Amino acid sequence: DQQVKQNSPSLSVQEGRISILNCDYTNSMFDYFLWYKKYPAEGPTFLISISSIKDKNEDGRFTVFLNKSAKHLSLHIVPSQPGDSAVYFCAAIGVGTDKLIFGTGTRLQVFP
Amino acid sequence: DVKVTQSSRYLVKRTGEKVFLECVQDMDHENMFWYRQDPGLGLRLIYFSYDVKMKEKGDIPEGYSVSREKKERFSLILESASTNQTSMYLCASSLDSFTDTQYFGPGTRLTVL
């Protein structure tokens, strides 16, 4: 049973436009959420996180939004750059869980 | 700067062989993790360890074992490799709490023939 879902396996966006990556979760006990970015032949690297006490966290071009009632979070990248092309994983952890649960990933391609 | 290294980038083994994947971190992190990444399935946790000689099963521990004799080193062992264990294996470490950022190694692509 996939507790963290990324329903779009891929996304293609033009450079300069906004990229929106979505993530849904089913476990209401999750209270901390993270996004990781992965380039080919490299391990994932941490990008941004959000606690369930917030509904938005911003870091430069990256903003994560959390909608607890919908059990949905999204990552906005604006403006998108070709170097953002990678696979993005969302992950969650919460009360009663002692490990990160990762989503299946979304491959983002930013074209010129 | 945290560094997590994995012993091999690419590995090819035969069915039935015993396989050792080594991971070393240099930041005195308490927690270490082994994941596998497969298309359409994301990252799935195999085993993790929160202290030397301690280990906990993740979501898919079957067919694997681990060893953590030293704090900086976490080994993943495939006792008898099978073709369905062909995958990308990723090691990670984090400082202390399970919400601490996990730092990943570059991965080992294992092919079992």
Coordinates of N, CA and C in Angstrom, one line a residue:
Chain A
D1 N 0.8 -1.2 0.0 CA 0.0 0.0 0.0 C 0.9 1.2 0.0
Q2 N 0.7 2.0 -1.0 CA 1.6 3.2 -1.2 C 1.0 4.3 -0.4
Q3 N 1.7 4.7 0.7 CA 1.2 5.8 1.6 C 1.5 7.2 1.0
V4 N 2.5 7.2 0.2 CA 2.9 8.5 -0.4 C 2.9 8.3 -1.9
K5 N 2.1 9.1 -2.6 CA 1.9 8.9 -4.0 C 2.3 10.2 -4.8
Q6 N 3.0 9.9 -5.9 CA 3.2 11.0 -6.8 C 2.6 10.5 -8.1
N7 N 1.5 11.0 -8.5 CA 0.7 10.4 -9.6 C 1.2 10.8 -11.0
S8 N 2.0 11.8 -11.0 CA 2.6 12.2 -12.3 C 4.0 11.6 -12.4
P9 N 4.3 10.6 -13.3 CA 5.6 10.1 -13.4 C 6.6 11.1 -14.1
S10 N 6.0 12.0 -14.9 CA 6.9 12.9 -15.6 C 6.2 14.3 -15.8
L11 N 7.0 15.3 -16.0 CA 6.5 16.7 -16.2 C 7.5 17.4 -17.1
S12 N 7.0 18.1 -18.0 CA 7.9 18.9 -18.9 C 7.4 20.3 -18.9
V13 N 8.4 21.2 -18.6 CA 8.1 22.6 -18.4 C 9.1 23.5 -19.2
Q14 N 8.7 24.6 -19.7 CA 9.6 25.4 -20.4 C 10.4 26.3 -19.4
E15 N 11.6 26.5 -19.8 CA 12.5 27.4 -18.9 C 11.8 28.7 -18.6
G16 N 11.9 29.1 -17.4 CA 11.3 30.4 -17.0 C 9.9 30.3 -16.4
R17 N 9.2 29.2 -16.8 CA 7.9 29.0 -16.3 C 7.9 28.3 -14.9
I18 N 6.7 28.2 -14.4 CA 6.6 27.5 -13.1 C 6.4 26.0 -13.2
S19 N 7.1 25.3 -12.4 CA 7.0 23.8 -12.3 C 6.2 23.5 -11.0
I20 N 5.2 22.7 -11.1 CA 4.4 22.3 -10.0 C 4.4 20.8 -9.9
L21 N 5.0 20.3 -8.8 CA 5.1 18.8 -8.6 C 4.2 18.5 -7.4
N22 N 3.4 17.5 -7.6 CA 2.3 17.1 -6.6 C 2.6 15.8 -5.9
C23 N 2.1 15.8 -4.7 CA 2.3 14.6 -3.8 C 1.1 14.4 -2.9
D24 N 0.5 13.2 -2.9 CA -0.6 12.9 -2.0 C -0.2 11.9 -1.0
Y25 N -0.8 11.9 0.2 CA -0.5 10.9 1.2 C -1.7 10.5 1.9
T26 N -1.7 9.3 2.5 CA -2.9 8.7 3.0 C -2.8 8.6 4.5
N27 N -1.7 8.7 5.1 CA -1.5 8.5 6.6 C -1.7 9.8 7.3
S28 N -2.7 10.0 8.0 CA -2.9 11.3 8.7 C -2.0 11.5 9.9
M29 N -1.2 10.5 10.2 CA -0.2 10.7 11.3 C 1.1 11.3 10.8
F30 N 1.3 11.4 9.5 CA 2.5 12.1 8.9 C 2.4 13.6 9.4
D31 N 3.6 14.1 9.9 CA 3.6 15.5 10.3 C 4.8 16.2 9.8
Y32 N 5.6 15.6 9.0 CA 6.8 16.2 8.5 C 7.0 15.7 7.1
F33 N 7.3 16.7 6.2 CA 7.3 16.3 4.8 C 8.6 16.9 4.1
L34 N 9.2 16.2 3.2 CA 10.4 16.6 2.6 C 10.3 16.4 1.1
W35 N 11.1 17.1 0.4 CA 11.3 16.9 -1.1 C 12.8 16.7 -1.3
Y36 N 13.1 15.7 -2.1 CA 14.5 15.3 -2.5 C 14.6 15.4 -4.0
K37 N 15.7 15.8 -4.5 CA 16.0 15.8 -5.9 C 17.1 14.9 -6.2
K38 N 16.9 14.2 -7.4 CA 17.9 13.2 -7.7 C 18.3 13.3 -9.2
Y39 N 19.6 13.6 -9.4 CA 20.2 13.5 -10.8 C 20.6 12.1 -11.1
P40 N 20.6 11.8 -12.4 CA 21.1 10.5 -12.8 C 22.5 10.2 -12.3
A41 N 22.8 9.0 -11.8 CA 24.1 8.6 -11.3 C 24.5 9.3 -10.1
E42 N 23.6 9.9 -9.4 CA 23.9 10.5 -8.1 C 22.8 10.1 -7.1
G43 N 23.1 10.2 -5.8 CA 22.1 10.0 -4.8 C 21.2 11.1 -4.7
P44 N 20.0 10.9 -4.1 CA 19.1 12.1 -3.8 C 19.7 13.1 -2.9
T45 N 19.4 14.3 -3.1 CA 19.8 15.4 -2.2 C 18.6 16.1 -1.7
F46 N 18.7 16.5 -0.4 CA 17.6 17.2 0.3 C 17.3 18.5 -0.4
L47 N 16.1 18.9 -0.6 CA 15.7 20.1 -1.2 C 15.0 21.1 -0.2
I48 N 13.9 20.7 0.3 CA 13.1 21.5 1.2 C 12.2 20.7 2.0
S49 N 11.8 21.2 3.1 CA 10.9 20.4 4.0 C 9.8 21.3 4.6
I50 N 8.8 20.7 5.2 CA 7.7 21.5 5.8 C 7.1 20.6 6.9
S51 N 6.9 21.3 8.0 CA 6.2 20.7 9.2 C 4.7 20.9 9.0
S52 N 4.0 20.0 9.7 CA 2.5 20.1 9.5 C 1.9 21.3 10.3
I53 N 2.7 22.0 11.0 CA 2.2 23.2 11.7 C 2.2 24.4 10.7
K54 N 2.8 24.2 9.6 CA 2.9 25.2 8.6 C 2.1 24.8 7.4
D55 N 1.7 25.8 6.5 CA 1.1 25.4 5.2 C 2.0 25.9 4.1
K56 N 3.1 26.5 4.4 CA 4.0 27.0 3.3 C 5.4 27.1 3.8
N57 N 6.3 26.8 3.0 CA 7.7 27.0 3.3 C 8.5 27.4 2.0
E58 N 9.2 28.4 2.1 CA 9.9 29.0 0.9 C 11.4 29.0 1.0
D59 N 12.1 28.7 0.0 CA 13.5 28.7 0.0 C 14.0 29.1 -1.4
G60 N 14.2 30.4 -1.6 CA 14.6 30.8 -2.9 C 13.5 30.5 -4.0
R61 N 13.9 29.8 -5.0 CA 13.0 29.5 -6.1 C 12.0 28.4 -5.7
F62 N 12.2 27.8 -4.6 CA 11.4 26.6 -4.3 C 10.5 26.9 -3.1
T63 N 9.2 26.5 -3.3 CA 8.2 26.7 -2.3 C 7.4 25.4 -2.1
V64 N 7.2 25.0 -0.9 CA 6.4 23.8 -0.7 C 5.1 24.2 0.0
F65 N 4.0 23.7 -0.5 CA 2.7 24.0 0.1 C 2.1 22.7 0.7
L66 N 1.5 22.9 1.8 CA 0.9 21.7 2.5 C -0.6 22.0 2.7
N67 N -1.4 21.1 2.3 CA -2.9 21.2 2.5 C -3.2 19.9 3.3
K68 N -3.3 20.1 4.6 CA -3.5 18.9 5.5 C -4.9 18.3 5.3
S69 N -5.9 19.1 5.1 CA -7.2 18.6 5.0 C -7.3 17.7 3.7
A70 N -6.6 18.1 2.7 CA -6.6 17.3 1.4 C -5.5 16.2 1.4
K71 N -4.7 16.2 2.4 CA -3.5 15.3 2.5 C -2.7 15.5 1.2
H72 N -2.3 16.7 0.9 CA -1.7 17.0 -0.4 C -0.6 18.0 -0.2
L73 N 0.5 17.8 -0.8 CA 1.6 18.8 -0.8 C 2.1 19.0 -2.2
S74 N 2.6 20.2 -2.5 CA 3.1 20.5 -3.8 C 4.4 21.2 -3.7
L75 N 5.2 21.1 -4.7 CA 6.5 21.8 -4.8 C 6.4 22.7 -6.0
H76 N 6.6 24.0 -5.8 CA 6.6 24.9 -6.8 C 8.0 25.4 -7.1
I77 N 8.4 25.4 -8.3 CA 9.8 25.9 -8.7 C 9.5 27.0 -9.7
V78 N 10.0 28.2 -9.3 CA 9.8 29.4 -10.2 C 10.9 30.4 -10.0
P79 N 11.5 30.8 -11.1 CA 11.4 30.3 -12.5 C 12.1 29.0 -12.6
S80 N 11.6 28.1 -13.5 CA 12.3 26.8 -13.7 C 13.5 27.0 -14.6
Q81 N 14.5 26.2 -14.3 CA 15.8 26.3 -15.0 C 16.2 24.9 -15.6
P82 N 16.9 24.9 -16.6 CA 17.3 23.6 -17.2 C 18.0 22.7 -16.1
G83 N 18.8 23.3 -15.2 CA 19.5 22.5 -14.2 C 18.5 21.9 -13.2
D84 N 17.3 22.3 -13.2 CA 16.3 21.7 -12.3 C 15.8 20.3 -12.9
S85 N 16.2 20.0 -14.1 CA 15.8 18.7 -14.6 C 16.3 17.6 -13.8
A86 N 15.5 16.8 -13.2 CA 15.9 15.7 -12.3 C 14.6 14.9 -11.9
V87 N 14.8 13.9 -11.1 CA 13.7 13.2 -10.5 C 13.4 13.8 -9.1
Y88 N 12.2 14.1 -8.8 CA 11.9 14.7 -7.5 C 11.0 13.7 -6.7
F89 N 11.5 13.4 -5.5 CA 10.8 12.5 -4.6 C 10.2 13.3 -3.4
C90 N 9.0 13.1 -3.1 CA 8.5 13.6 -1.8 C 8.6 12.5 -0.8
A91 N 8.6 12.8 0.4 CA 8.8 11.9 1.5 C 8.0 12.4 2.7
A92 N 7.6 11.5 3.6 CA 6.9 11.9 4.8 C 7.3 11.0 6.0
I93 N 7.1 11.6 7.1 CA 7.4 10.8 8.4 C 6.4 11.4 9.4
G94 N 6.1 10.6 10.4 CA 5.2 11.1 11.4 C 5.2 10.3 12.7
V95 N 4.3 10.7 13.6 CA 4.1 10.0 14.8 C 3.8 8.5 14.6
G96 N 4.6 7.7 15.3 CA 4.4 6.3 15.1 C 5.2 5.7 14.0
T97 N 5.8 6.5 13.2 CA 6.7 6.0 12.1 C 8.1 6.4 12.4
D98 N 9.0 5.5 12.3 CA 10.4 5.9 12.5 C 11.3 5.9 11.3
K99 N 10.6 6.0 10.2 CA 11.3 6.0 8.9 C 10.6 6.9 7.9
L100 N 11.4 7.4 7.0 CA 10.8 8.2 5.9 C 10.1 7.2 4.9
I101 N 8.9 7.7 4.5 CA 8.2 7.0 3.4 C 8.3 7.8 2.2
F102 N 8.9 7.3 1.1 CA 9.1 8.0 -0.1 C 8.0 7.7 -1.1
G103 N 7.7 8.8 -1.9 CA 6.9 8.6 -3.1 C 7.6 7.9 -4.2
T104 N 6.9 7.8 -5.4 CA 7.5 7.0 -6.5 C 8.3 8.0 -7.4
G105 N 8.3 9.2 -7.2 CA 9.1 10.2 -8.0 C 8.4 10.7 -9.2
T106 N 8.8 12.0 -9.5 CA 8.3 12.6 -10.7 C 9.6 13.1 -11.5
R107 N 9.7 12.8 -12.7 CA 10.8 13.2 -13.5 C 10.4 14.6 -14.2
L108 N 11.2 15.6 -13.8 CA 11.0 16.9 -14.3 C 12.0 17.2 -15.4
Q109 N 11.5 17.7 -16.6 CA 12.4 18.1 -17.6 C 12.0 19.6 -17.9
V110 N 13.1 20.4 -17.8 CA 12.9 21.8 -18.2 C 13.6 22.1 -19.5
F111 N 12.9 22.5 -20.5 CA 13.5 22.7 -21.8 C 13.6 24.2 -22.1
P112 N 14.6 24.5 -22.9 CA 14.8 25.9 -23.2 C 13.7 26.6 -24.0
Chain B
D1 N 31.2 19.2 5.2 CA 30.4 18.7 4.1 C 30.2 17.2 4.3
V2 N 29.0 16.7 4.4 CA 28.8 15.3 4.6 C 29.2 14.5 3.4
K3 N 29.8 13.4 3.7 CA 30.2 12.5 2.5 C 29.7 11.1 2.9
V4 N 29.0 10.6 2.0 CA 28.6 9.2 2.1 C 29.1 8.5 0.8
T5 N 29.9 7.5 1.1 CA 30.5 6.7 -0.1 C 30.0 5.3 -0.1
Q6 N 29.9 4.8 -1.3 CA 29.5 3.4 -1.5 C 30.7 2.7 -2.2
S7 N 30.9 1.5 -1.9 CA 32.1 0.8 -2.4 C 32.2 0.6 -3.9
S8 N 31.0 0.4 -4.5 CA 31.0 0.2 -6.0 C 29.9 1.1 -6.6
R9 N 30.2 1.5 -7.8 CA 29.1 2.2 -8.6 C 28.3 1.2 -9.4
Y10 N 29.0 0.2 -9.9 CA 28.4 -0.8 -10.7 C 28.9 -2.2 -10.3
L11 N 28.0 -3.1 -10.3 CA 28.3 -4.5 -9.8 C 27.5 -5.5 -10.6
V12 N 28.1 -6.5 -11.1 CA 27.4 -7.6 -11.8 C 27.7 -8.9 -11.1
K13 N 26.7 -9.6 -10.7 CA 26.9 -10.8 -10.0 C 26.0 -11.9 -10.6
R14 N 26.2 -13.1 -10.2 CA 25.4 -14.2 -10.7 C 24.4 -14.7 -9.6
T15 N 23.3 -15.3 -10.1 CA 22.3 -15.8 -9.2 C 23.0 -16.8 -8.2
G16 N 22.7 -16.6 -6.9 CA 23.2 -17.5 -5.9 C 24.4 -17.0 -5.2
E17 N 25.1 -16.0 -5.8 CA 26.3 -15.4 -5.2 C 25.9 -14.6 -3.9
K18 N 26.9 -14.6 -3.0 CA 26.8 -13.7 -1.9 C 27.3 -12.3 -2.2
V19 N 26.6 -11.3 -2.0 CA 27.0 -10.0 -2.4 C 27.1 -9.0 -1.2
F20 N 28.2 -8.3 -1.1 CA 28.3 -7.3 0.0 C 28.4 -5.9 -0.6
L21 N 27.5 -5.0 -0.1 CA 27.5 -3.6 -0.5 C 28.0 -2.8 0.7
E22 N 29.0 -2.0 0.6 CA 29.5 -1.3 1.7 C 29.2 0.2 1.6
C23 N 29.0 0.8 2.8 CA 28.6 2.2 2.8 C 29.4 2.8 4.0
V24 N 30.0 4.0 3.7 CA 30.8 4.6 4.8 C 30.4 6.1 4.8
Q25 N 30.1 6.6 6.0 CA 29.9 8.1 6.2 C 30.9 8.7 7.1
D26 N 31.2 9.9 6.8 CA 32.3 10.6 7.6 C 31.9 11.7 8.5
M27 N 30.6 11.7 8.9 CA 30.1 12.8 9.7 C 29.6 12.4 11.0
D28 N 30.0 11.2 11.5 CA 29.6 10.7 12.8 C 28.1 10.7 13.0
H29 N 27.4 10.3 12.0 CA 26.0 10.2 12.0 C 25.6 9.0 12.8
E30 N 24.5 9.1 13.5 CA 24.0 7.9 14.3 C 23.2 7.0 13.4
N31 N 22.4 7.5 12.5 CA 21.5 6.7 11.7 C 22.1 6.4 10.3
M32 N 21.9 5.2 9.9 CA 22.2 4.8 8.5 C 21.1 3.9 7.9
F33 N 21.0 4.0 6.6 CA 19.9 3.4 5.9 C 20.3 2.8 4.6
W34 N 19.6 1.7 4.2 CA 19.8 1.1 2.9 C 18.4 1.1 2.2
Y35 N 18.4 1.7 1.0 CA 17.2 1.7 0.2 C 17.6 1.0 -1.2
R36 N 16.5 0.6 -1.9 CA 16.6 0.3 -3.3 C 15.6 1.2 -4.1
Q37 N 16.1 1.6 -5.2 CA 15.3 2.4 -6.1 C 14.9 1.6 -7.4
D38 N 13.7 1.5 -7.6 CA 13.2 0.8 -8.8 C 12.2 1.7 -9.6
P39 N 12.2 1.6 -10.9 CA 11.3 2.5 -11.7 C 9.8 2.2 -11.3
G40 N 9.1 3.3 -11.0 CA 7.7 3.2 -10.7 C 7.5 2.9 -9.2
L41 N 8.5 2.6 -8.5 CA 8.3 2.2 -7.1 C 9.0 3.1 -6.1
G42 N 9.8 4.1 -6.6 CA 10.5 5.0 -5.8 C 11.6 4.4 -4.9
L43 N 11.8 5.0 -3.8 CA 12.8 4.5 -2.9 C 12.1 3.7 -1.8
R44 N 12.6 2.5 -1.6 CA 12.0 1.6 -0.6 C 13.1 1.2 0.4
L45 N 12.7 1.3 1.7 CA 13.7 1.1 2.7 C 13.9 -0.4 3.0
I46 N 15.1 -0.8 3.0 CA 15.4 -2.2 3.2 C 15.7 -2.5 4.7
Y47 N 16.7 -1.8 5.2 CA 17.1 -1.9 6.6 C 17.6 -0.5 7.0
F48 N 17.6 -0.3 8.3 CA 18.2 0.9 8.9 C 18.8 0.6 10.2
S49 N 19.7 1.5 10.7 CA 20.4 1.3 11.9 C 20.5 2.6 12.6
Y50 N 20.2 2.6 13.9 CA 20.3 3.9 14.7 C 21.4 3.9 15.7
D51 N 22.2 2.8 15.6 CA 23.4 2.7 16.5 C 24.2 1.5 16.1
V52 N 25.4 1.6 16.6 CA 26.3 0.4 16.3 C 25.7 -0.9 16.8
K53 N 25.8 -1.9 15.9 CA 25.3 -3.2 16.2 C 23.7 -3.3 16.3
M54 N 23.1 -2.2 16.1 CA 21.6 -2.2 16.1 C 21.1 -2.2 14.6
K55 N 20.0 -2.9 14.4 CA 19.4 -2.8 13.1 C 17.9 -3.0 13.2
E56 N 17.2 -2.4 12.2 CA 15.8 -2.5 12.2 C 15.4 -2.8 10.8
K57 N 14.4 -3.7 10.6 CA 13.9 -4.0 9.3 C 13.1 -2.8 8.7
G58 N 13.3 -2.6 7.4 CA 12.5 -1.6 6.8 C 11.3 -2.2 6.1
D59 N 10.9 -1.8 5.0 CA 9.7 -2.3 4.3 C 9.9 -3.5 3.5
I60 N 11.1 -3.7 3.0 CA 11.4 -4.9 2.2 C 12.7 -5.6 2.6
P61 N 12.7 -6.2 3.8 CA 14.0 -6.8 4.2 C 14.3 -8.2 3.7
E62 N 13.3 -8.8 3.1 CA 13.4 -10.2 2.7 C 14.5 -10.4 1.7
G63 N 15.4 -11.3 2.0 CA 16.5 -11.6 1.1 C 17.8 -10.8 1.4
Y64 N 17.7 -9.9 2.4 CA 18.8 -9.1 2.7 C 19.1 -9.2 4.2
S65 N 20.4 -8.9 4.5 CA 20.8 -8.7 5.9 C 21.7 -7.5 6.0
V66 N 22.0 -7.0 7.2 CA 22.9 -5.9 7.3 C 23.9 -6.1 8.5
S67 N 24.9 -5.3 8.5 CA 25.9 -5.3 9.6 C 26.3 -3.9 9.8
R68 N 26.4 -3.6 11.1 CA 27.0 -2.3 11.5 C 27.9 -2.5 12.7
E69 N 29.1 -2.8 12.4 CA 30.1 -3.1 13.5 C 30.8 -1.8 13.9
K70 N 30.8 -0.8 13.1 CA 31.4 0.5 13.4 C 30.4 1.6 13.0
K71 N 30.5 2.6 13.7 CA 29.5 3.7 13.5 C 29.5 4.2 12.1
E72 N 30.6 4.3 11.5 CA 30.7 4.9 10.2 C 30.4 4.0 9.0
R73 N 30.2 2.7 9.3 CA 30.1 1.7 8.2 C 28.8 0.9 8.4
F74 N 28.1 0.8 7.2 CA 26.9 0.0 7.2 C 26.9 -0.9 6.0
S75 N 26.8 -2.1 6.2 CA 27.0 -3.1 5.1 C 25.6 -3.7 4.8
L76 N 25.3 -3.9 3.5 CA 24.1 -4.6 3.1 C 24.6 -5.9 2.4
I77 N 24.0 -7.0 2.9 CA 24.4 -8.3 2.4 C 23.2 -9.0 1.7
L78 N 23.5 -9.5 0.5 CA 22.5 -10.4 -0.2 C 23.1 -11.8 -0.1
E79 N 22.4 -12.6 0.8 CA 23.0 -13.9 1.1 C 23.1 -14.8 -0.1
S80 N 22.1 -14.7 -1.0 CA 22.0 -15.5 -2.2 C 21.3 -14.7 -3.3
A81 N 22.1 -14.0 -4.1 CA 21.5 -13.0 -5.0 C 20.5 -13.7 -5.9
S82 N 19.4 -12.9 -6.2 CA 18.5 -13.4 -7.2 C 18.2 -12.3 -8.2
T83 N 17.7 -12.7 -9.3 CA 17.5 -11.7 -10.4 C 16.6 -10.5 -10.0
N84 N 15.6 -10.8 -9.1 CA 14.7 -9.7 -8.7 C 15.4 -8.7 -7.7
Q85 N 16.6 -9.0 -7.4 CA 17.4 -8.0 -6.6 C 18.3 -7.1 -7.5
T86 N 18.1 -7.2 -8.8 CA 18.7 -6.3 -9.7 C 18.1 -4.9 -9.5
S87 N 18.9 -3.9 -9.1 CA 18.3 -2.6 -8.7 C 19.4 -1.6 -8.5
M88 N 19.0 -0.4 -8.2 CA 19.9 0.6 -7.7 C 19.8 0.7 -6.2
Y89 N 20.9 0.5 -5.5 CA 21.0 0.5 -4.1 C 21.6 1.8 -3.6
L90 N 20.9 2.4 -2.7 CA 21.3 3.7 -2.1 C 21.4 3.6 -0.6
C91 N 22.6 4.1 -0.2 CA 22.8 4.2 1.3 C 22.7 5.7 1.7
A92 N 22.2 5.9 2.9 CA 22.0 7.2 3.4 C 22.4 7.2 4.9
S93 N 22.7 8.4 5.4 CA 22.9 8.6 6.8 C 22.2 9.9 7.3
S94 N 21.9 9.9 8.6 CA 21.4 11.2 9.2 C 21.9 11.3 10.6
L95 N 21.9 12.5 11.1 CA 22.6 12.8 12.3 C 22.0 12.0 13.5
D96 N 20.8 12.2 13.8 CA 20.3 11.7 15.1 C 18.8 11.4 15.0
S97 N 18.0 12.4 14.9 CA 16.5 12.3 14.8 C 16.2 11.7 13.5
F98 N 15.0 11.0 13.4 CA 14.6 10.5 12.1 C 14.0 11.6 11.2
T99 N 13.9 12.8 11.7 CA 13.5 13.9 10.8 C 14.7 14.7 10.3
D100 N 15.9 14.3 10.8 CA 17.1 15.0 10.3 C 17.3 14.6 8.8
T101 N 17.8 15.6 8.1 CA 18.1 15.4 6.7 C 18.9 14.1 6.5
Q102 N 18.5 13.3 5.5 CA 19.3 12.1 5.1 C 20.2 12.5 4.0
Y103 N 21.5 12.1 4.1 CA 22.4 12.3 3.1 C 22.7 11.0 2.4
F104 N 22.6 11.1 1.1 CA 22.7 9.8 0.3 C 24.1 9.7 -0.4
G105 N 24.5 8.4 -0.5 CA 25.6 8.1 -1.4 C 25.2 8.1 -2.8
P106 N 26.2 7.9 -3.7 CA 25.9 8.0 -5.2 C 25.1 6.8 -5.7
G107 N 25.0 5.7 -4.9 CA 24.3 4.5 -5.4 C 25.2 3.5 -6.0
T108 N 24.7 2.2 -5.9 CA 25.4 1.1 -6.6 C 24.3 0.4 -7.4
R109 N 24.6 0.4 -8.7 CA 23.7 -0.3 -9.6 C 24.1 -1.8 -9.7
L110 N 23.3 -2.6 -9.1 CA 23.6 -4.1 -9.1 C 22.8 -4.8 -10.1
T111 N 23.5 -5.6 -10.9 CA 22.8 -6.5 -11.9 C 23.1 -7.9 -11.5
V112 N 22.0 -8.7 -11.3 CA 22.2 -10.1 -11.0 C 21.7 -10.9 -12.2
L113 N 22.7 -11.7 -12.7 CA 22.4 -12.4 -14.0 C 21.9 -13.9 -13.6

